[in-house]
């Protein structure tokens, strides 16, 4: 089943691996070197060799290039990312100003699944590793809970209750949009901790397309990271 989560690039530093190379070259160059004639791929290879290979831990130059992504996921999953807010800029869709879609669910004008995330049936594990099954009936019951909360929200709004007050009636699985900006070092840190095997399935489903955006952006550096660090829960130094 395709994921309902979305990830798209908004903006990014052009030639990020060249920028990283310029930064690392500046650390030991005698001359003033604000540019380079080396290609993007070659700069990425040098960055891997001089900064990353052998776990040297010199991640500072990776902080220069910046990547901004647009994400769509359920509120709870985005809150997991927002806890890692040092060095990251978040703008989250506000339920104080954008609750009309919830009212449309209550009126039957939008399907529940367009506005609320419902975990698909399957076998899952909790944080202690205990397995449990989530059936189609379970998913349907959860879908009914989402619809009920949308109806409660719409009822409160019809009474004139303010959006920020009415949203307290909603279950927290509603979809939310986010614009997130961070430097490469921080994106790799998020991938380190949110693609590990015991991370919640939703956060892994969201971070997987994020990893593909990072791969497109810095292919040589990402290739090293994917081979040596992906899924190992090592923290970026």
Short mmCIF file of N, CA and C in Angstrom, two decimals, residues 121-187:
data_model
loop_
_atom_site.label_atom_id
_atom_site.label_comp_id
_atom_site.label_asym_id
_atom_site.label_seq_id
_atom_site.Cartn_x
_atom_site.Cartn_y
_atom_site.Cartn_z
N UNK A 121 -3.74 -2.21 8.35
CA UNK A 121 -3.67 -3.49 9.06
C UNK A 121 -2.31 -4.16 8.86
N UNK A 122 -1.88 -4.90 9.88
CA UNK A 122 -0.60 -5.60 9.80
C UNK A 122 -0.14 -6.04 11.16
N UNK A 123 1.08 -6.55 11.20
CA UNK A 123 1.70 -6.95 12.46
C UNK A 123 2.71 -5.88 12.86
N UNK A 124 2.65 -5.48 14.12
CA UNK A 124 3.50 -4.40 14.62
C UNK A 124 4.15 -4.82 15.94
N UNK A 125 5.11 -4.01 16.38
CA UNK A 125 5.77 -4.23 17.66
C UNK A 125 5.79 -2.92 18.44
N UNK A 126 5.68 -3.04 19.77
CA UNK A 126 5.80 -1.85 20.59
C UNK A 126 7.27 -1.59 20.88
N UNK A 127 7.55 -0.58 21.70
CA UNK A 127 8.94 -0.20 21.96
C UNK A 127 9.71 -1.27 22.72
N UNK A 128 9.00 -2.16 23.41
CA UNK A 128 9.65 -3.26 24.12
C UNK A 128 9.83 -4.49 23.24
N UNK A 129 9.40 -4.41 21.98
CA UNK A 129 9.56 -5.52 21.06
C UNK A 129 8.42 -6.51 21.08
N UNK A 130 7.36 -6.22 21.83
CA UNK A 130 6.23 -7.14 21.91
C UNK A 130 5.36 -7.00 20.66
N UNK A 131 5.08 -8.12 20.01
CA UNK A 131 4.32 -8.10 18.76
C UNK A 131 2.81 -8.03 19.04
N UNK A 132 2.10 -7.39 18.15
CA UNK A 132 0.64 -7.39 18.21
C UNK A 132 0.09 -7.21 16.79
N UNK A 133 -1.13 -7.67 16.59
CA UNK A 133 -1.78 -7.57 15.29
C UNK A 133 -2.76 -6.40 15.28
N UNK A 134 -2.82 -5.73 14.16
CA UNK A 134 -3.75 -4.63 13.94
C UNK A 134 -4.59 -5.03 12.73
N UNK A 135 -5.85 -5.38 12.97
CA UNK A 135 -6.70 -5.97 11.95
C UNK A 135 -7.43 -4.91 11.13
N UNK A 136 -8.10 -5.35 10.09
CA UNK A 136 -8.94 -4.44 9.31
C UNK A 136 -10.05 -3.87 10.17
N UNK A 137 -10.62 -4.71 11.06
CA UNK A 137 -11.65 -4.22 11.98
C UNK A 137 -11.10 -3.14 12.90
N UNK A 138 -9.86 -3.33 13.36
CA UNK A 138 -9.23 -2.31 14.20
C UNK A 138 -9.10 -0.99 13.45
N UNK A 139 -8.66 -1.09 12.20
CA UNK A 139 -8.48 0.11 11.38
C UNK A 139 -9.82 0.80 11.15
N UNK A 140 -10.88 0.03 10.90
CA UNK A 140 -12.20 0.62 10.69
C UNK A 140 -12.71 1.30 11.95
N UNK A 141 -12.46 0.69 13.11
CA UNK A 141 -12.87 1.31 14.36
C UNK A 141 -12.14 2.63 14.56
N UNK A 142 -10.85 2.64 14.25
CA UNK A 142 -10.07 3.87 14.39
C UNK A 142 -10.58 4.93 13.42
N UNK A 143 -10.94 4.52 12.21
CA UNK A 143 -11.50 5.44 11.22
C UNK A 143 -12.80 6.06 11.74
N UNK A 144 -13.62 5.24 12.39
CA UNK A 144 -14.86 5.75 12.97
C UNK A 144 -14.57 6.76 14.09
N UNK A 145 -13.52 6.52 14.86
CA UNK A 145 -13.14 7.47 15.92
C UNK A 145 -12.73 8.80 15.31
N UNK A 146 -12.00 8.74 14.20
CA UNK A 146 -11.58 9.97 13.53
C UNK A 146 -12.79 10.74 13.04
N UNK A 147 -13.75 10.04 12.42
CA UNK A 147 -14.96 10.70 11.93
C UNK A 147 -15.74 11.31 13.09
N UNK A 148 -15.87 10.57 14.18
CA UNK A 148 -16.59 11.09 15.34
C UNK A 148 -15.95 12.37 15.86
N UNK A 149 -14.62 12.41 15.90
CA UNK A 149 -13.95 13.62 16.40
C UNK A 149 -14.15 14.78 15.43
N UNK A 150 -14.21 14.49 14.12
CA UNK A 150 -14.47 15.55 13.14
C UNK A 150 -15.87 16.12 13.32
N UNK A 151 -16.84 15.25 13.59
CA UNK A 151 -18.21 15.70 13.83
C UNK A 151 -18.28 16.56 15.08
N UNK A 152 -17.57 16.14 16.14
CA UNK A 152 -17.53 16.94 17.37
C UNK A 152 -16.93 18.31 17.10
N UNK A 153 -15.86 18.33 16.31
CA UNK A 153 -15.20 19.59 15.96
C UNK A 153 -16.17 20.50 15.21
N UNK A 154 -16.84 19.94 14.19
CA UNK A 154 -17.77 20.74 13.39
C UNK A 154 -18.92 21.26 14.24
N UNK A 155 -19.40 20.45 15.17
CA UNK A 155 -20.49 20.87 16.04
C UNK A 155 -20.08 22.06 16.90
N UNK A 156 -18.87 21.99 17.43
CA UNK A 156 -18.37 23.10 18.23
C UNK A 156 -18.20 24.36 17.39
N UNK A 157 -17.71 24.21 16.19
CA UNK A 157 -17.53 25.38 15.33
C UNK A 157 -18.88 26.02 14.98
N UNK A 158 -19.89 25.18 14.76
CA UNK A 158 -21.23 25.72 14.47
C UNK A 158 -21.76 26.53 15.64
N UNK A 159 -21.35 26.20 16.84
CA UNK A 159 -21.75 26.94 18.03
C UNK A 159 -20.98 28.25 18.19
N UNK A 160 -19.99 28.45 17.34
CA UNK A 160 -19.18 29.65 17.43
C UNK A 160 -17.92 29.49 18.26
N UNK A 161 -17.62 28.25 18.66
CA UNK A 161 -16.41 28.00 19.43
C UNK A 161 -15.17 28.24 18.55
N UNK A 162 -14.17 28.91 19.09
CA UNK A 162 -12.97 29.25 18.32
C UNK A 162 -12.23 27.99 17.86
N UNK A 163 -11.54 28.12 16.72
CA UNK A 163 -10.82 26.98 16.15
C UNK A 163 -9.84 26.36 17.14
N UNK A 164 -9.09 27.20 17.86
CA UNK A 164 -8.08 26.67 18.78
C UNK A 164 -8.72 25.97 19.98
N UNK A 165 -9.99 26.28 20.23
CA UNK A 165 -10.72 25.59 21.29
C UNK A 165 -11.33 24.30 20.75
N UNK A 166 -11.95 24.40 19.58
CA UNK A 166 -12.64 23.24 19.00
C UNK A 166 -11.67 22.11 18.65
N UNK A 167 -10.44 22.45 18.30
CA UNK A 167 -9.49 21.41 17.88
C UNK A 167 -9.15 20.46 19.03
N UNK A 168 -9.47 20.82 20.26
CA UNK A 168 -9.23 19.93 21.38
C UNK A 168 -10.07 18.66 21.28
N UNK A 169 -11.13 18.69 20.48
CA UNK A 169 -11.99 17.52 20.31
C UNK A 169 -11.41 16.51 19.32
N UNK A 170 -10.39 16.89 18.57
CA UNK A 170 -9.85 16.03 17.52
C UNK A 170 -8.89 14.99 18.07
N UNK A 171 -8.95 13.78 17.51
CA UNK A 171 -7.87 12.85 17.77
C UNK A 171 -6.64 13.36 17.03
N UNK A 172 -5.46 12.98 17.47
CA UNK A 172 -4.23 13.63 17.00
C UNK A 172 -3.63 12.99 15.76
N UNK A 173 -4.41 12.19 15.04
CA UNK A 173 -3.88 11.57 13.83
C UNK A 173 -4.18 12.37 12.57
N UNK A 174 -4.66 13.62 12.73
CA UNK A 174 -4.95 14.42 11.53
C UNK A 174 -3.65 14.73 10.79
N UNK A 175 -3.78 14.80 9.45
CA UNK A 175 -2.63 15.15 8.64
C UNK A 175 -2.27 16.61 8.84
N UNK A 176 -0.97 16.87 8.77
CA UNK A 176 -0.47 18.23 8.96
C UNK A 176 0.68 18.44 7.98
N UNK A 177 0.74 19.64 7.43
CA UNK A 177 1.82 19.97 6.51
C UNK A 177 2.94 20.71 7.25
N UNK A 178 4.15 20.54 6.77
CA UNK A 178 5.30 21.19 7.40
C UNK A 178 6.32 21.61 6.36
N UNK A 179 6.96 22.71 6.61
CA UNK A 179 8.14 23.14 5.86
C UNK A 179 9.32 23.09 6.83
N UNK A 180 10.32 22.31 6.48
CA UNK A 180 11.44 22.08 7.40
C UNK A 180 12.76 22.39 6.69
N UNK A 181 13.56 23.20 7.33
CA UNK A 181 14.89 23.55 6.81
C UNK A 181 15.96 23.12 7.79
N UNK A 182 17.04 22.56 7.26
CA UNK A 182 18.16 22.16 8.11
C UNK A 182 19.40 22.02 7.24
N UNK A 183 20.56 22.03 7.90
CA UNK A 183 21.78 21.79 7.14
C UNK A 183 21.99 20.28 6.98
N UNK A 184 22.96 19.93 6.16
CA UNK A 184 23.17 18.51 5.85
C UNK A 184 23.52 17.71 7.09
N UNK A 185 24.34 18.26 7.94
CA UNK A 185 24.72 17.53 9.16
C UNK A 185 23.47 17.14 9.97
N UNK A 186 22.54 18.08 10.07
CA UNK A 186 21.33 17.83 10.84
C UNK A 186 20.42 16.82 10.15
N UNK A 187 20.27 16.92 8.83
CA UNK A 187 19.46 15.93 8.12
C UNK A 187 20.02 14.53 8.32
#
